[in-house]
Amino acid sequence: MASASRPPHGYARRLPSRTASTTDPSPPGGHSKMMQRLIFEPEHEQFRDMVRRFFQKEIGPHTARWREQGHVDRWAYQKAGELGLLLMWAGEAYGGAGIDDFRYEQIVSEENIRHGDIGFYINLHSGLVAPYIAGLGTEEQKQRWLPGCAKGDKILAIALTEPGAGSDLAGMRTTAVDNGDHWVLNGSKTYISNGQLADIVIVAAKTSTTESHRIGLFVIEAGAAGFERGTRLKKMGLHAQDTSELFFKDVKVPKNQVLGEPEKGFHYLTNFLSGERLIVAVSSMAQSQTAFDLTLEFARDRRAFGRAIGKFQNTRFVLADLRARIDAMQTFVDQCVMLHNQKELTSEVAASAKYLASELENDVMDACVQIHGGAGYMEEYRISRMFTDARVSRIFAGSSEIMKEIIGRSLGLDERKLN
Ligand SMILES: Cc1cc2nc3c(=O)[nH]c(=O)nc-3n(C[C@H](O)[C@H](O)[C@H](O)COP(=O)(O)OP(=O)(O)OC[C@H]3O[C@@H](n4cnc5c(N)ncnc54)[C@H](O)[C@@H]3O)c2cc1C
């Protein structure tokens, strides 16, 4: 892919090397002068070294091909599973390591983004979907599904969004009708991450025709009669991530494939979405830091008017502004990780982290593309891909507007309280 759009001879000599600045920017604490982070212990740093080597050696070399083919290879999950990187929090009886410390998930996400590919949705699988099974599942359900997920043999997805209902999930039209010993599911979902690869999909469906907030969470396995996948959706970014429509036509779901109570889905989603938003915030920070590092390197190497562009005051000011904002936000997100570990991360603080980190990520990408000049618009420069990858952070897992709604609701300003 890189050679197809190589800059013309001569121009290339004046551009900083792509290899150094596109794939492997300096690690945290390297020459980017990232502020010291206080949440990690020596064992986390050792873990980070191991995880970094995994992403550099096993994942990084395949990412360009994955972006071309539109999805990661299944073996990526299995290799991550062999190393124990999936469902680390789950008990050993379910194939995990019993490590209930979100910092490990955070490290996996950070190293994946820096050295692997954001499209490898290891955190969606491990940190976002699997907890629904662990938190809501019966013993039989946990035994049945979690070990395969921890090994990477079974890939997970969650399907909430529909063509007519995203932010407003109460408007969903997928239904589940009680039919004695099973439920019958009908409807369709869209924009589903891992939609092509998933072996197990948690599907939200209405279980009442009269009460819009009554939904259930149903586990649908690949191969179930009536469950079909649409084609992979073409997207602006995240090209290694398979995003799809899913269709359900009279799918029979045995009663033992419902998670929790079949009418309490909204309540469950509210609880679990905080974790999802923290994962997005962590990812936005890793994207921001990585973009900053490769742009700093570019500003050192790229020359204009007889000097490195980093010598222009404007470049320094822009990078200084980003440095200060990334450090401040990283501190906040790290604090949220510790609150999450203590089970004290509220939905409004998680919403604040997701909102602010994803908005910052987009500001960072825009400024970093600008510093790269024309090179920043060229696909072979990683910053151009990061720019398009970043755009969705302000939309999925609850848009920025919905995050502000959640934060706003916690302020005691609603009409009933203000007269
Ligand atoms: C790449 C990608 C991957 C995704 N992966 C998944 C997945 O795995 N599973 C899944 O279920 N979904 C997934 N989604 C869907 C995603 O969560 C939704 O797109 C998102 O929640 C927004 O819903 P929507 O697209 O229907 O937009 P809408 O809800 O139609 O919103 C349109 C606009 O209106 C604004 N708006 C809506 N309501 C309000 C309000 N009350 N106040 C102010 N503004 C408002 C929104 O902020 C937005 O700007 C994914 C989406 C993308 C793009």
Coordinates of C-alpha atoms and ligand atoms in Angstrom, one line a residue:
M1 CA 0.0 0.0 0.0
A2 CA 2.8 2.4 0.9
S3 CA 4.6 2.0 -2.4
A4 CA 1.5 2.8 -4.4
S5 CA 1.4 6.3 -3.1
R6 CA 5.1 7.0 -2.6
P7 CA 5.9 10.7 -3.0
P8 CA 7.8 11.5 -6.3
H9 CA 11.6 11.2 -6.2
G10 CA 13.2 14.4 -4.8
Y11 CA 10.1 15.3 -2.7
A12 CA 10.6 12.1 -0.8
R13 CA 14.1 13.2 0.2
R14 CA 12.8 16.2 1.9
L15 CA 10.1 14.4 3.9
P16 CA 11.0 12.7 7.1
S17 CA 11.1 8.9 7.0
R18 CA 7.7 7.2 7.1
T19 CA 8.9 4.1 8.8
A20 CA 10.0 5.7 11.9
S21 CA 7.2 8.1 12.1
T22 CA 4.3 6.0 10.9
T23 CA 4.4 2.8 12.8
D24 CA 6.4 2.8 16.0
P25 CA 6.5 6.2 17.8
S26 CA 8.4 6.3 21.0
P27 CA 6.9 4.6 24.0
P28 CA 5.2 6.5 26.9
G29 CA 7.8 8.2 29.0
G30 CA 10.1 8.4 25.9
H31 CA 11.2 11.6 24.3
S32 CA 7.6 12.9 24.1
K33 CA 8.0 14.2 27.7
M34 CA 4.7 12.7 28.7
M35 CA 3.9 13.6 32.3
Q36 CA 4.8 10.8 34.8
R37 CA 1.7 8.7 35.4
L38 CA 1.2 7.6 39.0
I39 CA -1.3 4.7 38.7
F40 CA 1.1 2.0 37.6
E41 CA 3.1 -0.4 39.8
P42 CA 6.2 -2.2 38.7
E43 CA 4.1 -5.3 37.8
H44 CA 2.1 -3.3 35.4
E45 CA 5.2 -2.0 33.7
Q46 CA 6.5 -5.6 33.4
F47 CA 3.2 -6.6 31.9
R48 CA 3.3 -3.6 29.5
D49 CA 6.8 -4.7 28.2
M50 CA 5.4 -8.2 27.5
V51 CA 2.2 -6.8 25.9
R52 CA 4.3 -4.3 23.8
R53 CA 6.5 -7.1 22.4
F54 CA 3.4 -9.1 21.5
F55 CA 1.8 -6.3 19.6
Q56 CA 5.1 -5.3 17.9
K57 CA 5.9 -8.9 16.8
E58 CA 2.6 -10.6 16.3
I59 CA 0.1 -7.9 15.4
G60 CA 1.9 -4.9 13.9
P61 CA 3.2 -6.7 10.8
H62 CA -0.4 -7.7 9.8
T63 CA -2.2 -4.4 10.2
A64 CA -1.8 -3.0 6.7
R65 CA -3.2 -6.2 5.3
W66 CA -6.1 -6.2 7.7
R67 CA -7.0 -2.7 6.7
E68 CA -7.1 -3.9 3.1
Q69 CA -9.2 -6.9 3.8
G70 CA -11.5 -5.0 6.2
H71 CA -11.1 -7.2 9.2
V72 CA -8.5 -8.8 11.4
D73 CA -7.6 -12.5 11.1
R74 CA -9.3 -14.7 13.7
W75 CA -6.0 -16.1 14.8
A76 CA -5.2 -12.6 16.3
Y77 CA -7.8 -13.3 19.0
Q78 CA -6.4 -16.8 19.6
K79 CA -2.8 -15.6 19.9
A80 CA -4.0 -12.9 22.4
G81 CA -5.9 -15.7 24.2
E82 CA -2.8 -17.9 24.4
L83 CA -0.9 -15.1 26.0
G84 CA -3.7 -14.6 28.5
L85 CA -4.6 -11.1 27.3
L86 CA -8.4 -11.9 26.9
L87 CA -10.8 -11.7 29.8
M88 CA -8.0 -11.3 32.3
W89 CA -10.5 -10.2 34.9
A90 CA -12.5 -13.5 34.7
G91 CA -12.1 -16.2 37.3
E92 CA -9.7 -19.1 36.5
A93 CA -12.8 -21.4 36.3
Y94 CA -13.8 -19.4 33.2
G95 CA -10.4 -19.3 31.6
G96 CA -9.4 -15.9 32.9
A97 CA -6.6 -14.9 35.4
G98 CA -8.9 -13.5 38.1
I99 CA -7.2 -10.1 37.9
D100 CA -9.9 -7.5 38.7
D101 CA -7.7 -4.5 37.8
F102 CA -8.7 -2.4 34.9
R103 CA -5.1 -1.0 34.5
Y104 CA -4.2 -4.3 32.7
E105 CA -7.0 -3.7 30.2
Q106 CA -5.8 -0.1 29.8
I107 CA -2.3 -1.3 29.1
V108 CA -3.5 -3.7 26.4
S109 CA -5.5 -1.0 24.8
E110 CA -2.6 1.5 24.9
E111 CA -0.1 -0.9 23.4
N112 CA -2.6 -2.2 20.8
I113 CA -3.1 1.3 19.6
R114 CA 0.5 2.2 19.6
H115 CA 2.0 -0.9 18.1
G116 CA -1.0 -2.9 16.7
D117 CA -4.1 -1.5 15.2
I118 CA -7.1 0.3 16.7
G119 CA -9.3 -1.9 14.4
F120 CA -8.3 -5.0 16.4
Y121 CA -11.2 -4.7 18.9
I122 CA -9.7 -6.7 21.7
N123 CA -11.2 -4.4 24.3
L124 CA -14.7 -4.7 22.8
H125 CA -14.4 -8.4 23.1
S126 CA -12.8 -8.6 26.5
G127 CA -13.7 -5.5 28.4
L128 CA -17.0 -4.6 26.9
V129 CA -19.1 -7.6 25.8
A130 CA -17.8 -10.4 27.9
P131 CA -18.6 -8.6 31.2
Y132 CA -22.3 -8.9 30.3
I133 CA -22.0 -12.7 30.3
A134 CA -20.0 -12.7 33.5
G135 CA -22.1 -10.2 35.3
L136 CA -25.6 -11.3 34.3
G137 CA -25.1 -15.0 33.3
T138 CA -26.0 -18.0 35.2
E139 CA -23.3 -20.5 36.2
E140 CA -24.2 -22.6 33.3
Q141 CA -24.1 -19.7 30.8
K142 CA -20.7 -18.6 32.1
Q143 CA -19.2 -22.1 31.9
R144 CA -20.6 -22.5 28.4
W145 CA -19.4 -19.2 26.8
L146 CA -16.6 -17.6 28.8
P147 CA -13.8 -20.2 28.4
G148 CA -14.0 -20.1 24.6
C149 CA -14.0 -16.3 24.7
A150 CA -10.9 -16.3 27.0
K151 CA -9.1 -18.5 24.5
G152 CA -10.1 -16.3 21.6
D153 CA -11.9 -19.2 19.9
K154 CA -15.2 -17.4 20.2
I155 CA -15.4 -13.7 19.2
L156 CA -18.0 -11.4 20.8
A157 CA -20.2 -8.6 19.6
I158 CA -23.0 -6.6 21.0
A159 CA -26.0 -5.4 18.9
L160 CA -28.0 -2.5 20.2
T161 CA -28.2 0.0 17.4
E162 CA -30.8 -0.3 14.6
P163 CA -31.4 1.6 11.4
G164 CA -34.1 3.7 13.2
A165 CA -32.7 3.8 16.8
G166 CA -29.2 4.6 18.0
S167 CA -29.0 7.3 20.7
D168 CA -32.7 6.6 21.5
L169 CA -32.7 2.9 22.2
A170 CA -36.2 3.0 23.4
G171 CA -37.1 3.4 19.7
M172 CA -35.7 0.0 18.9
R173 CA -38.0 -2.3 16.8
T174 CA -36.4 -5.7 17.2
T175 CA -38.8 -7.8 19.2
A176 CA -38.6 -11.0 21.3
V177 CA -41.8 -12.8 21.8
D178 CA -42.2 -15.4 24.6
N179 CA -43.1 -18.8 23.0
G180 CA -43.1 -21.2 26.0
D181 CA -39.7 -22.8 26.2
H182 CA -38.1 -20.3 23.8
W183 CA -38.2 -16.7 22.6
V184 CA -38.7 -15.7 18.9
L185 CA -36.6 -12.8 17.8
N186 CA -37.3 -10.6 14.8
G187 CA -35.7 -7.4 13.6
S188 CA -32.4 -6.0 12.4
K189 CA -29.3 -4.2 13.8
T190 CA -26.8 -2.0 12.2
Y191 CA -23.2 -0.7 12.6
I192 CA -22.3 -3.7 14.7
S193 CA -18.6 -4.0 15.4
N194 CA -17.2 -7.5 14.9
G195 CA -20.4 -8.1 13.0
Q196 CA -18.7 -10.4 10.5
L197 CA -16.4 -12.3 12.8
A198 CA -18.5 -12.7 15.9
D199 CA -19.4 -16.2 17.0
I200 CA -21.6 -14.9 19.9
V201 CA -23.7 -11.8 19.7
I202 CA -25.6 -10.2 22.6
V203 CA -28.8 -8.8 21.0
A204 CA -31.1 -6.3 22.6
A205 CA -34.8 -6.7 21.8
K206 CA -38.1 -5.4 23.1
T207 CA -40.0 -7.9 25.2
S208 CA -43.2 -5.8 25.6
T209 CA -45.4 -4.3 23.0
T210 CA -46.7 -1.6 25.3
E211 CA -43.8 -0.6 27.5
S212 CA -40.9 0.8 25.4
H213 CA -38.3 0.5 28.2
R214 CA -38.8 -3.3 28.5
I215 CA -36.0 -4.9 26.7
G216 CA -34.1 -8.2 27.1
L217 CA -30.5 -9.2 26.2
F218 CA -30.4 -12.4 24.2
V219 CA -27.4 -14.4 23.3
I220 CA -27.4 -15.5 19.6
E221 CA -24.8 -17.9 18.4
A222 CA -23.4 -18.1 14.8
G223 CA -25.3 -20.6 12.8
A224 CA -28.7 -20.0 14.6
A225 CA -31.5 -20.5 12.0
G226 CA -32.8 -17.2 10.8
F227 CA -29.7 -15.2 11.9
E228 CA -27.9 -13.6 9.0
R229 CA -25.2 -11.0 8.5
G230 CA -25.3 -8.3 5.9
T231 CA -22.2 -7.3 4.0
R232 CA -19.3 -5.5 5.7
L233 CA -20.2 -1.8 5.8
K234 CA -17.7 0.6 4.1
K235 CA -16.5 3.3 6.5
M236 CA -14.6 6.5 6.7
G237 CA -12.0 5.0 9.0
L238 CA -11.3 2.0 11.3
H239 CA -10.7 -0.1 8.2
A240 CA -9.4 -3.2 10.0
Q241 CA -12.6 -3.3 12.0
D242 CA -15.6 -5.3 10.5
T243 CA -18.8 -3.4 11.0
S244 CA -22.0 -4.9 9.7
E245 CA -25.8 -5.1 9.7
L246 CA -27.3 -8.2 11.3
F247 CA -30.7 -9.7 10.5
F248 CA -33.0 -11.8 12.6
K249 CA -35.9 -13.7 11.1
D250 CA -37.9 -15.9 13.5
V251 CA -34.8 -16.8 15.4
K252 CA -35.6 -19.3 18.1
V253 CA -33.7 -18.4 21.3
P254 CA -33.8 -21.0 24.0
K255 CA -34.8 -19.6 27.4
N256 CA -31.3 -20.4 28.7
Q257 CA -29.8 -17.9 26.3
V258 CA -31.3 -14.8 28.0
L259 CA -29.0 -12.8 30.2
G260 CA -30.6 -11.7 33.4
E261 CA -34.2 -10.7 33.5
P262 CA -35.8 -10.3 30.1
E263 CA -37.3 -6.9 30.8
K264 CA -34.4 -5.3 32.7
G265 CA -32.1 -4.7 29.7
F266 CA -32.2 -1.0 30.0
H267 CA -31.1 -1.1 33.6
Y268 CA -28.2 -3.5 32.7
L269 CA -27.1 -1.3 29.8
T270 CA -27.0 1.7 32.0
N271 CA -24.7 -0.2 34.4
F272 CA -22.4 -1.6 31.8
L273 CA -22.2 1.4 29.5
S274 CA -20.0 3.2 32.0
G275 CA -17.3 0.6 31.4
E276 CA -17.7 0.9 27.7
R277 CA -17.3 4.7 27.9
L278 CA -14.1 4.3 30.0
I279 CA -12.7 2.0 27.4
V280 CA -13.4 4.6 24.7
A281 CA -11.7 7.3 26.8
V282 CA -8.7 5.2 27.4
S283 CA -8.4 4.5 23.7
S284 CA -8.9 8.2 22.8
M285 CA -6.0 9.0 25.1
A286 CA -3.7 6.4 23.6
Q287 CA -4.6 7.7 20.1
S288 CA -3.8 11.2 21.2
Q289 CA -0.5 10.4 22.8
T290 CA 0.6 8.3 19.8
A291 CA -0.4 11.0 17.3
F292 CA 1.5 13.6 19.4
D293 CA 4.7 11.4 19.4
L294 CA 4.8 10.9 15.7
T295 CA 4.0 14.5 15.0
L296 CA 6.8 15.7 17.4
E297 CA 9.2 13.5 15.5
F298 CA 7.9 14.8 12.2
A299 CA 8.4 18.4 13.4
R300 CA 12.0 17.6 14.3
D301 CA 12.8 16.2 10.9
R302 CA 10.7 18.1 8.4
R303 CA 12.4 21.3 7.1
A304 CA 11.0 24.4 5.6
F305 CA 12.7 27.8 5.0
G306 CA 16.0 26.3 5.9
R307 CA 15.0 25.0 9.4
A308 CA 13.1 22.2 11.1
I309 CA 9.4 23.2 11.2
G310 CA 9.6 22.6 15.0
K311 CA 11.7 25.7 15.2
F312 CA 8.7 27.9 14.2
Q313 CA 7.1 29.3 17.2
N314 CA 3.7 28.3 15.9
T315 CA 4.6 24.7 15.7
R316 CA 6.0 24.8 19.2
F317 CA 2.9 26.5 20.6
V318 CA 0.6 24.0 18.9
L319 CA 2.5 21.1 20.3
A320 CA 2.8 22.7 23.7
D321 CA -0.9 23.2 23.8
L322 CA -1.5 19.6 22.9
R323 CA 1.1 18.4 25.4
A324 CA -0.6 20.3 28.3
R325 CA -4.1 19.1 27.3
I326 CA -3.1 15.5 26.9
D327 CA -1.3 15.4 30.2
A328 CA -4.3 17.0 32.0
M329 CA -6.8 14.6 30.4
Q330 CA -4.6 11.5 30.9
T331 CA -4.5 12.3 34.6
F332 CA -8.3 12.5 34.7
V333 CA -8.8 9.3 32.7
D334 CA -6.2 7.5 34.9
Q335 CA -8.2 8.7 37.9
C336 CA -11.4 7.2 36.4
V337 CA -9.6 3.9 35.9
M338 CA -8.8 3.8 39.6
L339 CA -12.4 4.8 40.5
H340 CA -13.6 2.0 38.2
N341 CA -11.3 -0.4 40.0
Q342 CA -13.0 0.7 43.3
K343 CA -16.5 0.2 41.7
E344 CA -17.0 4.0 42.2
L345 CA -17.0 5.3 38.7
T346 CA -20.4 6.9 38.2
S347 CA -22.1 7.1 34.9
E348 CA -21.8 10.9 34.7
V349 CA -18.0 10.8 35.4
A350 CA -17.6 8.0 32.8
A351 CA -19.6 10.2 30.4
S352 CA -17.3 13.2 31.2
A353 CA -14.2 11.1 30.5
K354 CA -15.6 9.8 27.2
Y355 CA -16.9 13.2 26.1
L356 CA -13.7 15.1 26.9
A357 CA -11.2 12.5 25.8
S358 CA -12.9 11.9 22.5
E359 CA -13.2 15.6 21.8
L360 CA -9.5 16.1 22.7
E361 CA -8.6 13.2 20.4
N362 CA -10.3 14.9 17.5
D363 CA -8.6 18.2 18.3
V364 CA -5.2 16.4 18.5
M365 CA -5.7 14.7 15.2
D366 CA -6.6 17.9 13.4
A367 CA -3.7 19.8 14.7
C368 CA -1.3 16.9 14.0
V369 CA -2.4 16.6 10.4
Q370 CA -1.9 20.3 10.0
I371 CA 1.7 20.1 11.3
H372 CA 2.3 17.2 8.8
G373 CA 1.2 19.5 5.9
G374 CA 0.4 17.6 2.7
A375 CA 2.0 14.4 4.1
G376 CA -0.7 14.4 6.7
Y377 CA -3.3 14.0 4.0
M378 CA -1.5 11.0 2.5
E379 CA -2.7 7.6 3.5
E380 CA 0.8 6.2 3.9
Y381 CA 1.3 8.5 6.8
R382 CA -0.2 7.1 9.8
I383 CA -1.5 10.4 11.0
S384 CA -4.0 10.6 8.1
R385 CA -5.4 7.2 9.1
M386 CA -5.6 8.2 12.7
F387 CA -7.5 11.3 11.7
T388 CA -10.3 9.3 10.1
D389 CA -10.2 6.6 12.8
A390 CA -10.7 9.2 15.4
R391 CA -13.9 10.7 14.1
V392 CA -16.2 8.0 15.3
S393 CA -15.0 8.4 18.9
R394 CA -17.4 11.4 19.3
I395 CA -20.3 9.3 17.9
F396 CA -20.2 5.7 19.1
A397 CA -20.7 4.4 22.6
G398 CA -23.0 7.4 23.1
S399 CA -22.4 10.6 21.1
S400 CA -20.9 13.8 22.7
E401 CA -24.4 15.2 22.9
I402 CA -25.7 12.2 24.8
M403 CA -22.7 12.4 27.1
K404 CA -23.6 16.0 27.9
E405 CA -27.2 14.9 28.5
I406 CA -26.0 12.3 31.0
I407 CA -23.8 14.8 32.8
G408 CA -26.5 17.5 32.7
R409 CA -29.1 15.2 34.2
S410 CA -26.9 14.7 37.3
L411 CA -26.9 18.5 38.0
G412 CA -30.3 18.7 39.6
L413 CA -31.5 21.2 36.9
D414 CA -34.5 19.3 35.5
E415 CA -37.8 21.0 35.4
R416 CA -39.4 19.1 38.3
K417 CA -36.7 20.3 40.6
L418 CA -36.6 23.9 39.4
N419 CA -39.8 25.9 39.8
Ligands
LIG1 C1 -17.9 2.4 13.6 C2 -19.1 2.2 14.4 C3 -19.1 1.1 15.3 C4 -20.3 0.9 16.1 N1 -20.3 -0.3 16.8 C5 -21.5 -0.6 17.4 C6 -21.7 -1.8 18.1 O1 -20.8 -2.7 18.1 N2 -22.9 -2.1 18.6 C7 -23.9 -1.2 18.6 O2 -25.0 -1.5 19.1 N3 -23.8 0.0 18.0 C8 -22.6 0.3 17.4 N4 -22.5 1.5 16.8 C9 -23.6 2.5 16.8 C10 -23.4 3.7 17.6 O3 -23.4 3.4 18.9 C11 -24.4 4.8 17.2 O4 -24.1 5.2 15.9 C12 -24.5 5.9 18.1 O5 -25.0 5.6 19.4 C13 -25.4 7.1 17.5 O6 -26.6 6.6 17.1 P1 -27.2 7.0 15.7 O7 -26.1 6.6 14.7 O8 -28.5 6.3 15.5 O9 -27.3 8.5 15.7 P2 -28.6 9.3 16.2 O10 -29.1 8.8 17.5 O11 -29.6 9.3 15.1 O12 -28.0 10.8 16.4 C14 -27.9 11.7 15.3 C15 -27.4 13.0 15.9 O13 -28.4 13.5 16.8 C16 -27.8 13.8 18.0 N5 -28.8 13.5 19.1 C17 -29.5 12.4 19.3 N6 -30.3 12.5 20.4 C18 -30.0 13.7 20.9 C19 -30.4 14.4 22.1 N7 -31.3 13.8 23.0 N8 -29.9 15.6 22.3 C20 -29.0 16.2 21.5 N9 -28.6 15.6 20.3 C21 -29.1 14.3 20.1 C22 -26.6 12.8 18.1 O14 -25.7 13.3 19.1 C23 -26.1 12.9 16.7 O15 -25.3 14.0 16.5 C24 -21.3 1.8 16.0 C25 -21.2 2.9 15.2 C26 -20.1 3.1 14.4 C27 -20.1 4.3 13.5

